[in-house]
PDB file of C-alpha atoms in Angstrom:
ATOM      1  CA  UNK A   1      -0.001   0.004   0.005  1.00 56.00           C
ATOM      2  CA  UNK A   2       1.318   3.448  -0.921  1.00 61.00           C
ATOM      3  CA  UNK A   3       0.759   6.683   0.924  1.00 56.00           C
ATOM      4  CA  UNK A   4      -1.220   8.927   0.901  1.00 62.00           C
ATOM      5  CA  UNK A   5      -4.176   6.609   1.532  1.00 66.00           C
ATOM      6  CA  UNK A   6      -7.721   7.776   2.151  1.00 66.00           C
ATOM      7  CA  UNK A   7      -9.430   6.621   5.367  1.00 61.00           C
ATOM      8  CA  UNK A   8     -12.877   7.900   6.369  1.00 61.00           C
ATOM      9  CA  UNK A   9     -12.645  10.391   3.541  1.00 61.00           C
ATOM     10  CA  UNK A  10      -9.415  11.919   4.768  1.00 63.00           C
ATOM     11  CA  UNK A  11      -5.881  11.246   3.587  1.00 62.00           C
ATOM     12  CA  UNK A  12      -3.396   9.422   5.758  1.00 65.00           C
ATOM     13  CA  UNK A  13       0.112  10.604   5.230  1.00 63.00           C
ATOM     14  CA  UNK A  14       3.511   9.721   6.655  1.00 59.00           C
ATOM     15  CA  UNK A  15       5.065  13.182   6.468  1.00 62.00           C
ATOM     16  CA  UNK A  16       4.049  16.803   6.188  1.00 67.00           C
ATOM     17  CA  UNK A  17       1.219  17.641   3.817  1.00 68.00           C
ATOM     18  CA  UNK A  18       2.118  19.619   0.742  1.00 67.00           C
ATOM     19  CA  UNK A  19      -0.144  22.358  -0.657  1.00 72.00           C
ATOM     20  CA  UNK A  20      -1.350  20.024  -3.419  1.00 72.00           C
ATOM     21  CA  UNK A  21      -2.740  17.615  -0.832  1.00 73.00           C
ATOM     22  CA  UNK A  22      -4.913  20.369   0.623  1.00 78.00           C
ATOM     23  CA  UNK A  23      -6.680  20.893  -2.715  1.00 80.00           C
ATOM     24  CA  UNK A  24      -9.659  18.598  -1.859  1.00 78.00           C
ATOM     25  CA  UNK A  25     -10.516  20.935   1.005  1.00 79.00           C
ATOM     26  CA  UNK A  26     -10.318  23.998  -1.254  1.00 84.00           C
ATOM     27  CA  UNK A  27     -12.401  22.209  -3.915  1.00 86.00           C
ATOM     28  CA  UNK A  28     -15.020  21.317  -1.311  1.00 82.00           C
ATOM     29  CA  UNK A  29     -15.326  24.990  -0.379  1.00 80.00           C
ATOM     30  CA  UNK A  30     -15.683  26.210  -3.943  1.00 84.00           C
ATOM     31  CA  UNK A  31     -18.033  23.373  -4.921  1.00 84.00           C
ATOM     32  CA  UNK A  32     -20.302  24.163  -1.979  1.00 82.00           C
ATOM     33  CA  UNK A  33     -20.421  27.845  -2.946  1.00 81.00           C
ATOM     34  CA  UNK A  34     -21.290  27.128  -6.596  1.00 78.00           C
ATOM     35  CA  UNK A  35     -24.832  26.113  -5.666  1.00 76.00           C
ATOM     36  CA  UNK A  36     -25.483  29.095  -3.448  1.00 78.00           C
ATOM     37  CA  UNK A  37     -27.005  32.245  -4.892  1.00 76.00           C
ATOM     38  CA  UNK A  38     -25.264  34.832  -2.776  1.00 76.00           C
ATOM     39  CA  UNK A  39     -26.658  37.774  -4.674  1.00 77.00           C
ATOM     40  CA  UNK A  40     -30.188  36.739  -3.661  1.00 82.00           C
ATOM     41  CA  UNK A  41     -29.275  36.890   0.063  1.00 83.00           C
ATOM     42  CA  UNK A  42     -28.686  39.866   2.310  1.00 85.00           C
ATOM     43  CA  UNK A  43     -25.263  40.386   3.828  1.00 85.00           C
ATOM     44  CA  UNK A  44     -26.586  38.969   7.119  1.00 88.00           C
ATOM     45  CA  UNK A  45     -27.956  35.919   5.331  1.00 87.00           C
ATOM     46  CA  UNK A  46     -24.632  35.274   3.635  1.00 87.00           C
ATOM     47  CA  UNK A  47     -22.830  35.670   6.971  1.00 89.00           C
ATOM     48  CA  UNK A  48     -25.090  33.136   8.700  1.00 89.00           C
ATOM     49  CA  UNK A  49     -24.653  30.717   5.792  1.00 86.00           C
ATOM     50  CA  UNK A  50     -20.864  31.041   5.960  1.00 86.00           C
ATOM     51  CA  UNK A  51     -20.768  30.568   9.710  1.00 86.00           C
ATOM     52  CA  UNK A  52     -23.166  27.628   9.730  1.00 85.00           C
ATOM     53  CA  UNK A  53     -21.786  25.679   6.805  1.00 82.00           C
ATOM     54  CA  UNK A  54     -18.378  26.759   5.523  1.00 79.00           C
ATOM     55  CA  UNK A  55     -16.826  27.330   8.921  1.00 78.00           C
ATOM     56  CA  UNK A  56     -17.668  23.754   9.905  1.00 79.00           C
ATOM     57  CA  UNK A  57     -16.507  22.011   6.701  1.00 76.00           C
ATOM     58  CA  UNK A  58     -12.815  21.740   7.604  1.00 75.00           C
ATOM     59  CA  UNK A  59     -13.316  20.993  11.319  1.00 75.00           C
ATOM     60  CA  UNK A  60     -12.638  17.254  11.099  1.00 69.00           C
ATOM     61  CA  UNK A  61      -9.752  17.675   8.679  1.00 70.00           C
ATOM     62  CA  UNK A  62      -8.118  20.419  10.748  1.00 74.00           C
ATOM     63  CA  UNK A  63      -8.477  18.477  13.965  1.00 71.00           C
ATOM     64  CA  UNK A  64      -5.827  16.090  12.661  1.00 70.00           C
ATOM     65  CA  UNK A  65      -3.499  18.323  10.658  1.00 73.00           C
ATOM     66  CA  UNK A  66      -1.920  21.739  11.058  1.00 78.00           C
ATOM     67  CA  UNK A  67      -3.022  23.924   8.175  1.00 81.00           C
ATOM     68  CA  UNK A  68      -0.367  25.877   6.264  1.00 82.00           C
ATOM     69  CA  UNK A  69      -0.723  29.650   6.377  1.00 87.00           C
ATOM     70  CA  UNK A  70      -1.195  29.918   2.599  1.00 87.00           C
ATOM     71  CA  UNK A  71      -4.069  27.437   2.577  1.00 85.00           C
ATOM     72  CA  UNK A  72      -5.764  29.237   5.465  1.00 86.00           C
ATOM     73  CA  UNK A  73      -5.454  32.521   3.579  1.00 91.00           C
ATOM     74  CA  UNK A  74      -6.968  30.925   0.485  1.00 89.00           C
ATOM     75  CA  UNK A  75      -9.943  29.596   2.474  1.00 86.00           C
ATOM     76  CA  UNK A  76     -10.453  33.002   4.105  1.00 88.00           C
ATOM     77  CA  UNK A  77     -10.290  34.630   0.682  1.00 89.00           C
ATOM     78  CA  UNK A  78     -13.016  32.335  -0.659  1.00 87.00           C
ATOM     79  CA  UNK A  79     -15.224  33.139   2.317  1.00 87.00           C
ATOM     80  CA  UNK A  80     -14.553  36.882   2.031  1.00 88.00           C
ATOM     81  CA  UNK A  81     -15.351  36.928  -1.676  1.00 86.00           C
ATOM     82  CA  UNK A  82     -18.672  35.224  -1.091  1.00 85.00           C
ATOM     83  CA  UNK A  83     -19.581  37.519   1.780  1.00 85.00           C
ATOM     84  CA  UNK A  84     -18.665  40.879   0.242  1.00 84.00           C
ATOM     85  CA  UNK A  85     -18.735  40.416  -3.503  1.00 76.00           C
ATOM     86  CA  UNK A  86     -21.679  38.068  -4.004  1.00 59.00           C
ATOM     87  CA  UNK A  87     -23.995  40.954  -4.810  1.00 53.00           C
ATOM     88  CA  UNK A  88     -21.639  42.414  -7.433  1.00 47.00           C
ATOM     89  CA  UNK A  89     -21.142  39.233  -9.464  1.00 47.00           C
TER      90      UNK A  89
END
């Protein structure tokens, strides 16, 4: 068996995760946002949606691994874009 291996939907890895191996988490964020119509919601509605759903998506994954600063910034950027620019796009 070669690593990384997926177990319970999460990768098992012997060493430190590289940025490429964090891409499923980023894809999960963007895929979830594709179905949401942010421009139809108020700013408060978008905020509640982000806090209730997107803030909880990486909880299990991040409970096992330390997230690199660049990946955290990318996730925050996705959330910020949805919150503030959903009504312009």
